[in-house]
Short mmCIF file of C-alpha atoms and ligand atoms in Angstrom, two decimals:
data_model
loop_
_atom_site.label_atom_id
_atom_site.label_comp_id
_atom_site.label_asym_id
_atom_site.label_seq_id
_atom_site.Cartn_x
_atom_site.Cartn_y
_atom_site.Cartn_z
CA UNK A 18 0.00 0.00 0.00
CA UNK A 19 2.67 2.42 1.06
CA UNK A 20 4.77 1.70 -2.02
CA UNK A 21 1.80 2.23 -4.30
CA UNK A 22 1.03 5.53 -2.66
CA UNK A 23 4.57 6.84 -2.94
CA UNK A 24 4.74 5.72 -6.57
CA UNK A 25 1.58 7.59 -7.40
CA UNK A 26 2.92 10.70 -5.69
CA UNK A 27 6.06 10.45 -7.83
CA UNK A 28 3.92 9.95 -10.92
CA UNK A 29 1.90 13.07 -10.18
CA UNK A 30 5.13 15.02 -9.56
CA UNK A 31 6.63 13.93 -12.91
CA UNK A 32 3.36 14.71 -14.66
CA UNK A 33 3.40 18.20 -13.16
CA UNK A 34 6.95 18.84 -14.43
CA UNK A 35 6.02 17.65 -17.93
CA UNK A 36 2.95 19.89 -17.93
CA UNK A 37 4.98 22.89 -16.78
CA UNK A 38 7.48 22.17 -19.50
CA UNK A 39 4.65 22.15 -22.02
CA UNK A 40 3.18 25.31 -20.55
CA UNK A 41 6.44 27.24 -20.44
CA UNK A 42 8.84 27.83 -23.24
CA UNK A 43 11.86 25.64 -24.02
CA UNK A 44 14.00 28.68 -23.28
CA UNK A 45 12.84 28.76 -19.65
CA UNK A 46 13.57 25.04 -19.25
CA UNK A 47 17.14 25.42 -20.54
CA UNK A 48 17.78 28.31 -18.14
CA UNK A 49 16.47 26.20 -15.28
CA UNK A 50 18.63 23.24 -16.32
CA UNK A 51 21.81 25.36 -16.50
CA UNK A 52 21.13 26.95 -13.10
CA UNK A 53 20.56 23.52 -11.53
CA UNK A 54 23.75 22.11 -13.02
CA UNK A 55 25.85 25.04 -11.80
CA UNK A 56 24.35 24.81 -8.30
CA UNK A 57 24.98 21.07 -8.16
CA UNK A 58 28.54 21.58 -9.37
CA UNK A 59 29.21 24.21 -6.67
CA UNK A 60 27.75 22.01 -3.94
CA UNK A 61 29.98 19.13 -4.99
CA UNK A 62 33.11 21.28 -5.10
CA UNK A 63 32.43 22.74 -1.65
CA UNK A 64 31.66 19.36 -0.16
CA UNK A 65 34.88 17.89 -1.47
CA UNK A 66 37.01 20.48 0.36
CA UNK A 67 36.36 19.70 4.06
CA UNK A 68 34.49 22.98 4.38
CA UNK A 69 34.23 23.80 8.08
CA UNK A 70 31.29 26.23 8.50
CA UNK A 71 29.21 23.96 10.73
CA UNK A 72 32.15 23.09 12.94
CA UNK A 73 33.19 26.71 13.23
CA UNK A 74 29.79 27.67 14.55
CA UNK A 75 29.95 25.23 17.45
CA UNK A 76 31.30 26.24 20.87
CA UNK A 77 34.99 25.49 20.94
CA UNK A 78 35.18 22.51 23.32
CA UNK A 79 32.74 20.54 21.20
CA UNK A 80 34.38 21.63 17.99
CA UNK A 81 37.76 20.44 19.23
CA UNK A 82 36.31 17.18 20.44
CA UNK A 83 34.82 16.53 17.05
CA UNK A 84 38.18 17.10 15.40
CA UNK A 85 39.68 14.95 18.04
CA UNK A 86 37.41 12.04 17.36
CA UNK A 87 38.47 12.19 13.73
CA UNK A 88 42.12 12.15 14.82
CA UNK A 89 41.39 9.33 17.18
CA UNK A 90 40.16 7.18 14.32
CA UNK A 91 43.42 7.86 12.54
CA UNK A 92 45.33 7.13 15.75
CA UNK A 93 43.59 3.83 16.12
CA UNK A 94 45.33 2.48 13.04
CA UNK A 95 48.82 3.85 13.56
CA UNK A 96 49.22 4.33 17.32
CA UNK A 97 49.42 2.09 20.31
CA UNK A 98 48.56 -1.14 18.52
CA UNK A 99 47.13 -3.76 20.86
CA UNK A 100 46.22 -1.30 23.60
CA UNK A 101 42.50 -1.37 22.87
CA UNK A 102 42.49 -5.16 23.21
CA UNK A 103 44.47 -5.12 26.46
CA UNK A 104 42.47 -2.49 28.35
CA UNK A 105 39.24 -4.50 28.82
CA UNK A 106 41.27 -7.25 30.52
CA UNK A 107 43.01 -4.85 32.92
CA UNK A 108 40.26 -2.36 33.73
CA UNK A 109 37.97 -2.51 36.75
CA UNK A 110 34.26 -3.01 36.17
CA UNK A 111 33.83 0.75 36.15
CA UNK A 112 36.37 1.02 33.34
CA UNK A 113 39.28 2.36 35.34
CA UNK A 114 42.84 1.28 34.79
CA UNK A 115 45.95 1.94 36.86
CA UNK A 116 48.97 2.72 34.71
CA UNK A 117 52.65 2.95 35.42
CA UNK A 118 55.62 3.05 33.09
CA UNK A 119 59.10 1.61 33.25
CA UNK A 120 62.32 1.53 31.31
CA UNK A 121 64.90 -1.23 31.62
CA UNK A 122 66.62 0.40 34.60
CA UNK A 123 63.33 0.76 36.51
CA UNK A 124 62.11 -2.73 35.67
CA UNK A 125 65.16 -4.90 36.32
CA UNK A 126 65.18 -7.12 39.35
CA UNK A 127 66.02 -5.31 42.62
CA UNK A 128 64.93 -1.97 41.15
CA UNK A 129 61.82 0.20 41.39
CA UNK A 130 59.21 -2.06 39.78
CA UNK A 131 59.81 -4.82 42.33
CA UNK A 132 59.61 -2.39 45.24
CA UNK A 133 56.48 -0.81 43.80
CA UNK A 134 54.72 -4.18 43.50
CA UNK A 135 55.89 -5.20 46.95
CA UNK A 136 54.15 -2.18 48.48
CA UNK A 137 50.75 -3.46 47.28
CA UNK A 138 51.22 -6.60 49.37
CA UNK A 139 52.54 -4.67 52.38
CA UNK A 140 49.67 -2.15 52.10
CA UNK A 141 46.21 -2.44 53.63
CA UNK A 142 44.22 -4.82 51.42
CA UNK A 143 45.27 -3.21 48.18
CA UNK A 144 47.01 -6.11 46.42
CA UNK A 145 43.87 -6.63 44.29
CA UNK A 146 44.78 -3.39 42.49
CA UNK A 147 47.64 -5.26 40.84
CA UNK A 148 44.98 -7.02 38.74
CA UNK A 149 44.14 -3.61 37.29
CA UNK A 150 47.66 -2.36 36.79
CA UNK A 151 49.01 -1.89 33.31
CA UNK A 152 52.79 -1.59 33.18
CA UNK A 153 53.90 0.30 30.10
CA UNK A 154 57.39 -0.77 29.03
CA UNK A 155 59.45 1.79 27.15
CA UNK A 156 61.86 -0.72 25.65
CA UNK A 157 61.93 -4.47 24.90
CA UNK A 158 64.14 -5.33 27.88
CA UNK A 159 61.80 -3.52 30.24
CA UNK A 160 58.96 -5.52 28.70
CA UNK A 161 60.83 -8.76 29.29
CA UNK A 162 61.49 -7.89 32.93
CA UNK A 163 57.87 -6.90 33.37
CA UNK A 164 56.58 -10.17 31.96
CA UNK A 165 58.52 -12.18 34.52
CA UNK A 166 56.76 -10.49 37.45
CA UNK A 167 53.50 -9.00 36.18
CA UNK A 168 50.47 -10.06 34.19
CA UNK A 169 49.68 -6.94 32.17
CA UNK A 170 52.63 -5.45 30.37
CA UNK A 171 52.43 -3.29 27.28
CA UNK A 172 55.42 -2.55 25.09
CA UNK A 173 55.30 0.91 23.53
CA UNK A 174 55.36 0.54 19.75
CA UNK A 175 58.77 1.41 18.34
CA UNK A 176 57.19 4.22 16.30
CA UNK A 177 56.63 5.94 19.65
CA UNK A 178 60.17 5.53 20.92
CA UNK A 179 62.55 7.02 18.41
CA UNK A 180 65.19 7.45 21.11
CA UNK A 181 66.79 4.89 23.36
CA UNK A 182 64.81 5.14 26.56
CA UNK A 183 66.17 2.07 28.28
CA UNK A 184 68.38 3.96 30.68
CA UNK A 185 66.73 7.36 30.64
CA UNK A 186 66.83 8.51 34.22
CA UNK A 187 68.52 11.90 33.88
CA UNK A 188 65.58 14.15 34.68
CA UNK A 189 66.14 16.76 31.96
CA UNK A 190 67.73 14.65 29.23
CA UNK A 191 66.09 14.70 25.79
CA UNK A 192 65.21 11.03 26.13
CA UNK A 193 63.52 11.54 29.48
CA UNK A 194 61.52 14.56 28.32
CA UNK A 195 60.44 12.65 25.20
CA UNK A 196 59.35 9.79 27.44
CA UNK A 197 57.05 11.86 29.63
CA UNK A 198 55.30 13.30 26.59
CA UNK A 199 54.87 9.84 25.09
CA UNK A 200 53.25 8.78 28.36
CA UNK A 201 50.80 11.63 28.01
CA UNK A 202 49.95 10.60 24.45
CA UNK A 203 49.21 7.10 25.65
CA UNK A 204 47.02 8.45 28.44
CA UNK A 205 45.03 10.48 25.95
CA UNK A 206 44.52 7.32 23.92
CA UNK A 207 43.27 5.49 27.01
CA UNK A 208 40.68 8.23 27.61
CA UNK A 209 39.63 8.17 23.96
CA UNK A 210 39.01 4.46 24.30
CA UNK A 211 36.63 5.29 27.15
CA UNK A 212 38.76 4.27 30.14
CA UNK A 213 39.49 6.43 33.16
CA UNK A 214 42.98 6.05 34.50
CA UNK A 215 45.07 6.53 37.58
CA UNK A 216 48.62 7.10 36.52
CA UNK A 217 51.28 6.37 39.11
CA UNK A 218 55.01 6.75 38.77
CA UNK A 219 56.86 3.58 39.61
CA UNK A 220 58.87 5.37 42.34
CA UNK A 221 55.72 5.63 44.48
CA UNK A 222 54.85 3.17 47.22
CA UNK A 223 51.17 2.40 47.80
CA UNK A 224 49.84 1.80 51.32
CA UNK A 225 46.10 2.40 51.24
CA UNK A 226 43.28 2.66 48.71
CA UNK A 227 43.66 6.05 46.99
CA UNK A 228 40.22 5.97 45.36
CA UNK A 229 38.58 6.63 48.74
CA UNK A 230 39.98 10.13 48.55
CA UNK A 231 39.14 11.03 44.97
CA UNK A 232 35.88 12.96 44.78
CA UNK A 233 33.15 11.80 42.41
CA UNK A 234 32.91 15.35 41.08
CA UNK A 235 36.56 15.47 40.00
CA UNK A 236 37.47 15.33 36.32
CA UNK A 237 41.03 15.10 37.47
CA UNK A 238 42.68 14.53 40.84
CA UNK A 239 46.37 15.13 41.19
CA UNK A 240 49.00 14.70 43.84
CA UNK A 241 51.12 17.74 44.68
CA UNK A 242 54.71 18.68 45.22
CA UNK A 243 53.43 21.53 47.36
CA UNK A 244 49.85 21.50 48.62
CA UNK A 245 48.23 24.82 49.52
CA UNK A 246 45.83 23.28 52.03
CA UNK A 247 42.71 23.67 49.82
CA UNK A 248 41.76 20.90 47.39
CA UNK A 249 40.23 23.39 44.91
CA UNK A 250 42.97 25.99 45.00
CA UNK A 251 44.81 26.14 41.70
CA UNK A 252 47.87 27.63 43.37
CA UNK A 253 49.02 24.19 44.54
CA UNK A 254 51.90 22.71 42.56
CA UNK A 255 50.61 19.56 40.92
CA UNK A 256 52.77 16.48 40.61
CA UNK A 257 51.50 14.46 37.68
CA UNK A 258 53.52 11.48 38.81
CA UNK A 259 50.32 10.39 40.52
CA UNK A 260 47.06 11.56 39.06
CA UNK A 261 43.62 10.38 38.12
CA UNK A 262 41.56 11.41 35.09
CA UNK A 263 37.96 10.47 34.46
CA UNK A 264 37.14 9.56 30.86
CA UNK A 265 34.90 12.25 29.40
CA UNK A 266 34.92 14.27 26.20
CA UNK A 267 36.17 17.26 28.19
CA UNK A 268 39.13 15.42 29.61
CA UNK A 269 40.11 14.10 26.18
CA UNK A 270 40.12 17.72 25.09
CA UNK A 271 42.16 18.66 28.14
CA UNK A 272 44.84 16.13 27.23
CA UNK A 273 44.84 17.38 23.65
CA UNK A 274 45.37 21.00 24.74
CA UNK A 275 47.96 19.98 27.29
CA UNK A 276 49.99 18.18 24.62
CA UNK A 277 49.52 21.06 22.18
CA UNK A 278 50.76 23.56 24.81
CA UNK A 279 54.18 21.91 24.69
CA UNK A 280 54.97 24.04 21.62
CA UNK A 281 54.21 27.32 23.41
CA UNK A 282 56.84 26.95 26.12
CA UNK A 283 60.54 26.13 26.30
CA UNK A 284 61.34 22.43 26.34
CA UNK A 285 60.05 20.93 29.54
CA UNK A 286 58.20 18.16 31.29
CA UNK A 287 54.48 17.62 30.97
CA UNK A 288 54.09 18.48 34.66
CA UNK A 289 55.64 21.95 34.29
CA UNK A 290 53.54 22.68 31.21
CA UNK A 291 50.41 21.59 33.05
CA UNK A 292 51.29 23.99 35.84
CA UNK A 293 51.68 26.75 33.22
CA UNK A 294 48.26 26.16 31.67
CA UNK A 295 46.24 24.97 34.68
CA UNK A 296 44.25 28.22 34.78
CA UNK A 297 43.38 27.91 31.08
CA UNK A 298 42.06 24.42 31.68
CA UNK A 299 40.44 24.76 35.06
CA UNK A 300 40.20 28.45 35.94
CA UNK A 301 36.95 30.38 36.29
CA UNK A 302 37.47 31.96 32.85
CA UNK A 303 38.16 28.66 31.12
CA UNK A 304 35.72 27.28 28.54
CA UNK A 305 36.57 23.71 29.58
CA UNK A 306 36.27 24.22 33.32
CA UNK A 307 37.99 21.00 34.23
CA UNK A 308 37.29 20.21 37.88
CA UNK A 309 40.69 19.55 39.40
CA UNK A 310 41.05 18.16 42.88
CA UNK A 311 44.43 18.66 44.52
CA UNK A 312 45.31 15.78 46.80
CA UNK A 313 46.72 16.54 50.22
CA UNK A 314 50.39 15.69 50.64
CA UNK A 315 49.45 14.45 54.11
CA UNK A 316 47.94 11.41 52.39
CA UNK A 317 49.61 11.43 48.99
CA UNK A 318 53.00 12.20 50.31
CA UNK A 319 56.41 12.72 48.89
CA UNK A 320 59.87 13.55 49.99
CA UNK A 321 59.25 17.19 48.95
CA UNK A 322 56.80 17.88 51.78
CA UNK A 323 57.60 15.11 54.18
CA UNK A 324 56.78 17.11 57.30
CA UNK A 325 53.05 16.87 56.49
CA UNK A 326 53.03 13.10 56.34
CA UNK A 327 51.67 10.72 58.91
CA UNK A 328 51.66 6.94 58.48
CA UNK A 329 48.23 6.76 60.08
CA UNK A 330 46.78 8.59 57.07
CA UNK A 331 49.22 7.80 54.27
CA UNK A 332 47.97 6.41 50.97
CA UNK A 333 51.16 6.76 48.97
CA UNK A 334 54.75 7.94 49.26
CA UNK A 335 56.60 9.36 46.27
CA UNK A 336 60.36 9.59 45.96
CA UNK A 337 60.07 13.07 44.46
CA UNK A 338 62.66 15.77 45.15
CA UNK A 339 65.18 12.99 44.78
CA UNK A 340 67.88 12.60 42.19
CA UNK A 341 69.43 9.29 41.24
CA UNK A 342 67.96 5.84 40.91
CA UNK A 343 70.11 4.24 43.61
CA UNK A 344 69.11 6.96 46.11
CA UNK A 345 65.43 6.42 45.33
CA UNK A 346 65.61 2.68 45.70
CA UNK A 347 67.50 2.96 48.96
CA UNK A 348 65.22 5.54 50.60
CA UNK A 349 62.02 3.91 49.35
CA UNK A 350 63.19 0.57 50.70
CA UNK A 351 63.65 2.26 54.06
CA UNK A 352 60.16 3.79 53.82
CA UNK A 353 58.70 0.35 53.17
CA UNK A 354 60.56 -0.96 56.22
CA UNK A 355 59.12 1.84 58.36
CA UNK A 356 55.66 1.07 57.07
CA UNK A 357 56.06 -2.62 57.89
CA UNK A 358 57.16 -1.75 61.41
CA UNK A 359 54.11 0.49 61.73
CA UNK A 360 51.65 -2.11 60.43
CA UNK A 361 52.86 -4.85 62.74
CA UNK A 362 52.09 -2.71 65.76
CA UNK A 363 49.03 -4.01 67.60
CA UNK A 364 45.94 -1.78 67.22
CA UNK A 365 45.87 -1.16 70.96
CA UNK A 366 49.46 -0.03 70.83
CA UNK A 367 48.65 2.39 68.01
CA UNK A 368 45.65 3.76 69.91
CA UNK A 369 47.76 4.35 72.96
CA UNK A 370 50.41 6.16 70.96
CA UNK A 371 47.77 8.24 69.21
CA UNK A 372 46.08 9.15 72.51
CA UNK A 373 49.45 10.29 73.78
CA UNK A 374 49.54 12.70 70.84
CA UNK A 375 52.23 10.79 69.00
CA UNK A 376 51.99 10.84 65.25
CA UNK A 377 53.68 8.26 63.11
CA UNK A 378 56.08 10.34 61.17
CA UNK A 379 58.39 9.11 58.51
CA UNK A 380 62.08 9.52 59.08
CA UNK A 381 63.82 12.10 56.95
CA UNK A 382 65.24 10.19 53.98
CA UNK A 383 68.93 9.46 54.28
CA UNK A 384 69.95 9.88 50.66
CA UNK A 385 67.36 11.96 48.87
CA UNK A 386 67.93 15.69 48.89
CA UNK A 387 64.66 16.69 50.43
CA UNK A 388 64.36 20.50 50.42
CA UNK A 389 62.57 20.63 53.76
CA UNK A 390 65.21 18.56 55.55
CA UNK A 391 65.39 20.24 58.89
CA UNK A 392 68.73 20.60 60.69
C1 NAG B 411 31.42 12.67 23.24
O1 NAG B 411 31.93 12.69 21.93
C2 NAG B 411 31.49 11.62 21.12
C3 NAG B 411 32.24 11.69 19.80
O2 NAG B 411 32.35 12.99 19.33
C4 NAG B 411 29.97 11.70 20.97
O3 NAG B 411 29.52 10.63 20.18
C5 NAG B 411 29.33 11.63 22.34
O4 NAG B 411 27.95 11.80 22.24
C6 NAG B 411 29.91 12.70 23.25
N1 NAG B 411 29.40 12.49 24.59
C7 NAG B 411 28.85 13.46 25.29
C8 NAG B 411 28.41 13.10 26.66
O5 NAG B 411 28.71 14.59 24.86
C1 NAG B 412 61.87 -1.76 62.32
O1 NAG B 412 61.90 -2.12 63.67
C2 NAG B 412 63.08 -2.80 64.05
C3 NAG B 412 62.90 -3.23 65.50
O2 NAG B 412 62.55 -2.15 66.31
C4 NAG B 412 64.29 -1.92 63.83
O3 NAG B 412 65.47 -2.59 64.19
C5 NAG B 412 64.35 -1.52 62.40
O4 NAG B 412 65.42 -0.62 62.18
C6 NAG B 412 63.06 -0.90 61.98
N1 NAG B 412 63.09 -0.67 60.54
C7 NAG B 412 62.94 0.54 59.98
C8 NAG B 412 63.09 0.61 58.52
O5 NAG B 412 62.67 1.50 60.62
#
């Protein structure tokens, strides 16, 4: 029935055109035909040149995200092969993945990766997080080391590592700076694939569940080198060695702008550039308005602000403000020892100490050059 009806409508339409043609002169028909052809030709030419008028009329975050999704399709073929297949195996049921990265020097036996993994077993019921940890290896040897101790290892494609990163540990070397930006690219890819992530440097020990302290409102939660005392205050100095990002279109755009900002400043780490542009991304005047939560160094501690830390509250401890692999390993091993001594204390003993006003402070690291080392 429907087909018949539409056919008869078409028939009437064609009949009408024929009648008009008969009514009007041939001259008028030719003029109409030429005009139609020219219009069609113009439409085709414009369509073939990625003409952007619709995009340009959209508010900028959405516009950029649209462009981004086109790039992401291109990325999918050339970048980070195998990542999309790995993530569903590693992620939690709410699509969150914990990521760390290692080179050969970090991953070899007796080095940082072993210590890092050990802390999950020494911590308070957090070893299950290892099932959601993706270790990104920067070179084939790091990957081999990783595979001997951990289930989920991902070797960065060689297209991403043009330089030898296997021993990059000099903080400002070209190789090291290249590495941190590659990490950021991978993180953007993870978000584009729809996974939230918690990135943690491998020179961080874990003691307690960090997710308890990340607000549901936060697009991003970051640890700090220096914490101002207010979780919303952009004047804190973020340390992107430990930070969480929720997967949304806005955070994908944040990562894109962050990576793009690298060109506007002298050569530097992703963390410094983030600090430079944090107001553009999260300030009151920002179009993106990323909600950043700064994590208290009392819980997410580091050697930079050790005086704030208390084992009774600690979630993590970062060997920041520390130069040299051997120094890090040595002082972190000592931190893990202190933690073990703390955890074996009987609860009653802890209560008594707490009631007496004693806090469980970490010792000042022996080897790391902590700026707040008191005389
Ligand atoms: C995010 O972007 C994708 C791709 O552009 C789009 O399909 C999706 O609807 C967007 N989501 C939201 C919540 O706007
Ligand atoms: C742990 O406690 C033991 C016994 O009191 C002590 O000898 C050791 O030095 C402590 N370890 C650390 C790393 O503080």
